[in-house]
Coordinates of C-alpha atoms in Angstrom, one line a residue:
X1 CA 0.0 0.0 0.0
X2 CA 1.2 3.5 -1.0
X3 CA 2.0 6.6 1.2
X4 CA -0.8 8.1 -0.9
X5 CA -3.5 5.5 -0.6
X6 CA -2.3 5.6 3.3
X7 CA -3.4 9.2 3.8
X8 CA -6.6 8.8 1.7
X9 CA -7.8 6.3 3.8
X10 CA -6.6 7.6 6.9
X11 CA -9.8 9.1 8.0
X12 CA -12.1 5.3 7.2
X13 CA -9.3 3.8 9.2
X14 CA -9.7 5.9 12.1
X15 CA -13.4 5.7 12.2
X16 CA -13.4 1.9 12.2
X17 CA -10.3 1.8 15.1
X18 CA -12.8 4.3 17.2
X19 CA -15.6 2.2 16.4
X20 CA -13.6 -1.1 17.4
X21 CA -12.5 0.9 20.7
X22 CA -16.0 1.7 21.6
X23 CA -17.1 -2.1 20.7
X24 CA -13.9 -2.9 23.4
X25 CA -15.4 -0.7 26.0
X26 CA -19.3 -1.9 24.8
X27 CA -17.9 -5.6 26.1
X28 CA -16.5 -4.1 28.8
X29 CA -18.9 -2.1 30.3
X30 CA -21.3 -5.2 30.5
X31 CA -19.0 -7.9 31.4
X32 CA -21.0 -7.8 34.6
X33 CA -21.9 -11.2 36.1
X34 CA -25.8 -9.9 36.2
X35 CA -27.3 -7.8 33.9
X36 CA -31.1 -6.3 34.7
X37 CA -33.2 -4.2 32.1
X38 CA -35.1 -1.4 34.7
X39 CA -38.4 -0.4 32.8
X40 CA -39.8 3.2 33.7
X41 CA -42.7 4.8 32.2
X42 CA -41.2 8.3 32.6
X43 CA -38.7 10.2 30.5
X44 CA -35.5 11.2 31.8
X45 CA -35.3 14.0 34.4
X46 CA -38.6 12.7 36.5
X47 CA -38.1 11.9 39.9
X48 CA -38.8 8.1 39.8
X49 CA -36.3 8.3 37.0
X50 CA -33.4 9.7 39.0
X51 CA -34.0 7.8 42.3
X52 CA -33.8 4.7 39.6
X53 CA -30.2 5.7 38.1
X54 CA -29.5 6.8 41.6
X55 CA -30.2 3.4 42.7
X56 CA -28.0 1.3 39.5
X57 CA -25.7 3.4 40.2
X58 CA -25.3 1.9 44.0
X59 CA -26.0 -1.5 43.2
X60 CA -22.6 -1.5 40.9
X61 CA -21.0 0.2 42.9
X62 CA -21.6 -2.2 45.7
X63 CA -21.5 -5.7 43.8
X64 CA -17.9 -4.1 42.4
X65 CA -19.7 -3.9 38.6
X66 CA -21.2 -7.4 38.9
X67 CA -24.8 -6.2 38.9
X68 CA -25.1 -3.9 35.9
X69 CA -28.8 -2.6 35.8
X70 CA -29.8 -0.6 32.7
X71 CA -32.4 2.0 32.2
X72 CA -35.0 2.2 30.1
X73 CA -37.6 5.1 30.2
X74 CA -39.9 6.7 28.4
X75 CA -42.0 2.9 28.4
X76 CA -39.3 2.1 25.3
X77 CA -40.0 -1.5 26.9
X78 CA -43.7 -1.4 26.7
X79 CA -46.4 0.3 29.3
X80 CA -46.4 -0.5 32.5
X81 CA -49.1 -3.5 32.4
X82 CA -46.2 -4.8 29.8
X83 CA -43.2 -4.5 32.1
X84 CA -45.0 -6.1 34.6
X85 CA -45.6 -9.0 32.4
X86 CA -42.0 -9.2 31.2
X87 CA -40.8 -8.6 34.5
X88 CA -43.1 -11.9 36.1
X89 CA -42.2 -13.7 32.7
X90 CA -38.5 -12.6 32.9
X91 CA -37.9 -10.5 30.2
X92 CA -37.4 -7.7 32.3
X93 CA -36.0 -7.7 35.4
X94 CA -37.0 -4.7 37.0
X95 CA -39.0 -1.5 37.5
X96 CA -40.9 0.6 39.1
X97 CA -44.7 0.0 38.2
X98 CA -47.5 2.0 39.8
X99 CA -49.2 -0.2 42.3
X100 CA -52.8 0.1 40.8
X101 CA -51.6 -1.6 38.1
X102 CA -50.4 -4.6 39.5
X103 CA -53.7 -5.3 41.4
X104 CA -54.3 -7.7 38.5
X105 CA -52.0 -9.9 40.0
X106 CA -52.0 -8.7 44.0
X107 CA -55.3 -7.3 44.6
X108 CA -54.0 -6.5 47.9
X109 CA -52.1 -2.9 46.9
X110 CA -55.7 -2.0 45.9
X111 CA -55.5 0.0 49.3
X112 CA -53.2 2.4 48.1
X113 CA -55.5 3.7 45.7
X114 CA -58.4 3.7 48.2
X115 CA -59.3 8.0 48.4
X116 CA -57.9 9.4 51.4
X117 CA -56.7 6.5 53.4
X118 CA -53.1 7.9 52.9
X119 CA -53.4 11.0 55.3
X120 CA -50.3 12.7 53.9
X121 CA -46.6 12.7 53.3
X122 CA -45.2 11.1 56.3
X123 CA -47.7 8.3 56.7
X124 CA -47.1 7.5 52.6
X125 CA -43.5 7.1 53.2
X126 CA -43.6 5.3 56.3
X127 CA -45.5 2.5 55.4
X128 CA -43.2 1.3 52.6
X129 CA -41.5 -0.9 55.6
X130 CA -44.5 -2.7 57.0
X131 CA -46.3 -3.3 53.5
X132 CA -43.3 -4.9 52.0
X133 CA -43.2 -7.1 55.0
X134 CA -46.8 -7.9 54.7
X135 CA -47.2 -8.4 51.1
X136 CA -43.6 -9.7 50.1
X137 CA -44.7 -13.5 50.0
X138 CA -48.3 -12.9 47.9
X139 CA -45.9 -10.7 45.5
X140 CA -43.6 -13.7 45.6
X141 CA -46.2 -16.0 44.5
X142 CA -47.0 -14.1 41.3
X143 CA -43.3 -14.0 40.5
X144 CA -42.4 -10.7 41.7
X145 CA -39.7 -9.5 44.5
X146 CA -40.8 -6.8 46.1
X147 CA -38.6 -4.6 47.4
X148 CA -40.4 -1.5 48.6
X149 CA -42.9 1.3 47.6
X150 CA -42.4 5.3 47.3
X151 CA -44.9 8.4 46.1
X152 CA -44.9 8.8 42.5
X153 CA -47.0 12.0 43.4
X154 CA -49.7 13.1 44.7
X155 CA -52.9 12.7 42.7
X156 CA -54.6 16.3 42.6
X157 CA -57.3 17.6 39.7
X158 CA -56.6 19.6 37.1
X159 CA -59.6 21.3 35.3
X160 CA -60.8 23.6 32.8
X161 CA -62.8 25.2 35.3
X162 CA -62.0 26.8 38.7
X163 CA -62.6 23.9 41.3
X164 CA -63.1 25.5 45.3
X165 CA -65.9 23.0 46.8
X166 CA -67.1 19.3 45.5
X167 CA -69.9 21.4 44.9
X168 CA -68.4 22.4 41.6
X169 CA -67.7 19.1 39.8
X170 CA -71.6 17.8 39.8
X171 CA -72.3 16.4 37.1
X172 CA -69.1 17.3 35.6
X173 CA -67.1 14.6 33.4
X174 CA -64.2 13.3 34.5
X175 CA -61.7 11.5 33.1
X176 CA -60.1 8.7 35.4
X177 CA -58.2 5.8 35.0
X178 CA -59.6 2.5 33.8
X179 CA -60.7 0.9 37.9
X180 CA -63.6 0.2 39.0
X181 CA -62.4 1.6 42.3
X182 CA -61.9 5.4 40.7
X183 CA -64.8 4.7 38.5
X184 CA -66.8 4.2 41.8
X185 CA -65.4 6.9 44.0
X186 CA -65.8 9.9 41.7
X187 CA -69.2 8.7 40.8
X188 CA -70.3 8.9 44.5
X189 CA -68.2 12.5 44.7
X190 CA -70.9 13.7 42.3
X191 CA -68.8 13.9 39.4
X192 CA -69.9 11.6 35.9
X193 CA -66.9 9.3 35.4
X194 CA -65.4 8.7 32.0
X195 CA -62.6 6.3 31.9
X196 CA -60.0 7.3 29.4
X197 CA -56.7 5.9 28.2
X198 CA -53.8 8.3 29.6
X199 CA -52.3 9.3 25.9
X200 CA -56.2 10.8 25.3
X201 CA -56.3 13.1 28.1
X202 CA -54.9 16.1 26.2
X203 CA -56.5 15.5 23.4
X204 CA -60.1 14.7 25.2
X205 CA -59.7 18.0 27.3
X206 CA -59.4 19.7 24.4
X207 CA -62.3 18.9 22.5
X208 CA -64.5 18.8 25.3
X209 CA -64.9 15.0 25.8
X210 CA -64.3 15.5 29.7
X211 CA -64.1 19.0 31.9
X212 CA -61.3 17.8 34.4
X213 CA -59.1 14.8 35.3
X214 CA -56.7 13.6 37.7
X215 CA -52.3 13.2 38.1
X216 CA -49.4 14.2 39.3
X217 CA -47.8 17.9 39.5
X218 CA -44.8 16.4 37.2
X219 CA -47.3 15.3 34.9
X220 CA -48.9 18.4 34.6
X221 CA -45.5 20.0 33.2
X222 CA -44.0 17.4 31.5
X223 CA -47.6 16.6 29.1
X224 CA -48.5 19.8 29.3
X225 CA -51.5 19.2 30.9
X226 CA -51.4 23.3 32.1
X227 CA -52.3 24.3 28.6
X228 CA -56.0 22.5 28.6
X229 CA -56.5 22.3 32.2
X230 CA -55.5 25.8 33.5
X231 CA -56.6 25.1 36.8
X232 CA -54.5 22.9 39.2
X233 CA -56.7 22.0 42.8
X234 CA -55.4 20.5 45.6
X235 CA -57.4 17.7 47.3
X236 CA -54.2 15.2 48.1
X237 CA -57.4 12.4 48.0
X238 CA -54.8 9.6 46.7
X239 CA -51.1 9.5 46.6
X240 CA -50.0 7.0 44.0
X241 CA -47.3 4.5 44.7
X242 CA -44.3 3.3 42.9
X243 CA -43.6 -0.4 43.6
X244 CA -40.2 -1.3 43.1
X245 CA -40.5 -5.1 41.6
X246 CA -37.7 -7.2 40.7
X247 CA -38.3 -10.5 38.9
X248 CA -38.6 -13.4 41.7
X249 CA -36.1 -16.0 38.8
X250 CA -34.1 -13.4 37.8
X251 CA -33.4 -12.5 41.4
X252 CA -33.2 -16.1 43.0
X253 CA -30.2 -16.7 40.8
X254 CA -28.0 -14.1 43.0
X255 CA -25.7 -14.7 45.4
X256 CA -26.8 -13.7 48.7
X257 CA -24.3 -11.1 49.0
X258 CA -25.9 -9.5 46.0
X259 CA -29.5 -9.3 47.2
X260 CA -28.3 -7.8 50.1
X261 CA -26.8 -5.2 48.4
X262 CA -29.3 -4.3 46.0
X263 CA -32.1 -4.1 49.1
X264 CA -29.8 -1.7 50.9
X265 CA -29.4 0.2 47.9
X266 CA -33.2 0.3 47.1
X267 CA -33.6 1.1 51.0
X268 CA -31.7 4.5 50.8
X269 CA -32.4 5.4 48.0
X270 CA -36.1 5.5 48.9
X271 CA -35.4 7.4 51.9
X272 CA -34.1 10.1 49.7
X273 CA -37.1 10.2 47.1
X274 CA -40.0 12.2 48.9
X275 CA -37.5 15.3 49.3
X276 CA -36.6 15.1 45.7
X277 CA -40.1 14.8 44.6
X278 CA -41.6 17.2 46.5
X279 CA -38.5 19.9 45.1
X280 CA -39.4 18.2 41.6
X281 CA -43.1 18.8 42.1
X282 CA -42.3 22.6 43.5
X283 CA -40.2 23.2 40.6
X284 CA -43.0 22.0 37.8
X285 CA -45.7 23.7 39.4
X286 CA -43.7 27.0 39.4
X287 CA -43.2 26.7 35.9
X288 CA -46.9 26.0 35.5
X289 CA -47.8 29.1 37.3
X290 CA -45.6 31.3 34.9
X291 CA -47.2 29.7 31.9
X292 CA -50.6 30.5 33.4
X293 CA -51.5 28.0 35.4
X294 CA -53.6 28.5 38.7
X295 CA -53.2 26.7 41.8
X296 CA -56.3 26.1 44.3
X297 CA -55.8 24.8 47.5
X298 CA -58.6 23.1 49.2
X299 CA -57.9 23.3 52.6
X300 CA -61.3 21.7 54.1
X301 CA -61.2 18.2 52.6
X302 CA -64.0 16.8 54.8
X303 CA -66.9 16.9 52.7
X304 CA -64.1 15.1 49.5
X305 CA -63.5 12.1 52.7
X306 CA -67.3 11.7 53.4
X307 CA -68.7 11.5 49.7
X308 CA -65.9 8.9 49.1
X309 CA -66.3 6.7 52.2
X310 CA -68.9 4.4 51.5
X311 CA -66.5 3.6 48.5
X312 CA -63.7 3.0 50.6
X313 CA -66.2 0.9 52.6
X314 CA -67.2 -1.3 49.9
X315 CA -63.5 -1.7 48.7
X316 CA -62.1 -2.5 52.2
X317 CA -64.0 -5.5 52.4
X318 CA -63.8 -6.8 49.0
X319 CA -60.5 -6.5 49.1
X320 CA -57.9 -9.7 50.5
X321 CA -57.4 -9.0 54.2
X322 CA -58.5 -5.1 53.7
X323 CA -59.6 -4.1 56.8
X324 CA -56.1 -5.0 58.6
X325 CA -53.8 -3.8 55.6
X326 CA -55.9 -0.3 55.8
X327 CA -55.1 -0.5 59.5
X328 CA -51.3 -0.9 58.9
X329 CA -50.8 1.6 56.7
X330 CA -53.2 4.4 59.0
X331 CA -50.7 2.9 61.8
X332 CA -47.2 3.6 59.9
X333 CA -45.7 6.8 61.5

């Protein structure tokens, strides 16, 4: 080969010796002795999104790189109802899956989405330790390891319309999400319940389909909810849990030492997630306020509690040992 032909080809070589060097480091990087695919139905930047990488991050750490878990947001691996299934058949090995969505499978988390049996921040973050221990083995069964829950956010409404009594949403139609259980409560708030897919509720709002719906204050940033639901109200009546699942094959095939680090890991990094939410949730509702969003607080919740309690009656006692898992969590201080 020439000197010229050298030089002319110069710039091809170097490109496919980079490429071979990043192939190197490709290998490298997951030459770990366990590899786990962590599904997450939220883009980049969202607070169940950084306590996850904050978590991966310990886990390799710990296990010195032998437990390499990847991320996947943005539900690139399929909606949560999906993950869950991959996660029990063992496609997936972890996440963190909004309990109401795996009542299908353990009806018994149906408590966390019963209205107002959560009574605010510090009894939602303290029960994490005696739920797990309560629900760890019917979790087991359906081939999930649990390994503890945390506040995604708290579910307020967002609305068209000003919202400052329960007064104001008779007869109104609201979106909610595909339960019985929500179907039910809002129903008996007054309200005319129309369940919705969550990719329609921008769409629906906007042509009129419902007046006012239900989420999370990053929500109402990130999709924008602000722009057809000006109105942001505070009623706090459920606070939606993350579940951090791990898939029970996946994780029987660790080495003691491993699980132990990965449910420390999980452990403190859970402690730190209700202060980063709540600054996350500050932060997006600030930015919803300068985009012209209002915020109403309803500071009397009482009449919310009553309409809703026969619902939480009903549910309570359909649900598997109810009564003393709603106990547990009113006890967790």
């Amino acid at each position: 080969m020439t000197t010229h032909t050298i030089l002319k080809n110069a710039p091809r070589l170097a490109a496919v010796s980079f490429g071979v060097a990043m192939a190197m480091g490709s290998i490298s990087a997951s030459a770990a002795q366990y590899n786990a695919k962590l599904s997450l139905d939220v883009p980049e930047g969202n607070t169940k999104y950084k306590a996850a990488q904050e978590f991966a991050d310990l886990v390799r750490e710990r296990t010195d790189d032998n437990v390499d878990i990847k991320l996947f947001p943005n539900s690139v691996l399929g909606g949560e109802t999906e993950s869950a299934e991959g996660i029990r058949l063992g496609s997936v090995q972890m996440g963190v899956i909004t309990s109401s969505v795996l009542s299908s499978w353990v009806p018994e988390v149906q408590v966390l989405d019963l209205p107002y049996v959560i009574t605010d921040e510090a009894n939602a973050t303290a029960l994490s330790e005696p739920l797990t221990e309560a629900l760890s083995s019917s979790f087991e069964d359906q081939g999930f390891h649990l390994l503890g829950f945390t506040v995604n956010g708290v579910r307020e409404l967002m609305s068209s319309f000003p919202i400052h009594s329960i007064d104001d949403i008779q007869g109104k139609k609201m979106r909610v999400i595909q339960s019985p259980l929500h179907v039910d409560a809002w129903r008996e708030a007054g309200a005319n319940p129309t369940p919705v897919p969550a990719p329609e509720i921008y769409n629906s709002m906007q042509t009129g389909v419902i007046d006012f719906f239900d989420n999370t204050a990053t929500n109402y940033l990130t999709n924008r909810f602000y722009e057809v639901a000006p109105y942001y109200v505070k009623t706090d009546h459920i606070y939606a849990m993350g579940t951090w699942v791990v898939a029970e094959n996946w994780w029987k095939r660790l080495p003691e030492n491993y699980q132990q680090a990965i449910t420390k890991a999980a452990l403190e990094v859970q402690s730190h997630v209700p202060e980063m939410r709540q600054k996350d949730d500050e932060e997006a509702l600030k930015k919803t306020v300068a985009d012209g969003a209002t915020i109403i607080d309803i500071e009397d919740k009482t009449p919310w509690m009553e309409a809703m309690a026969p619902v939480r009656d009903k549910y309570i006692d359909q649900i598997p040992n109810g009564s003393e898992l709603v106990e547990l969590i009113r006890n967790a201080k």
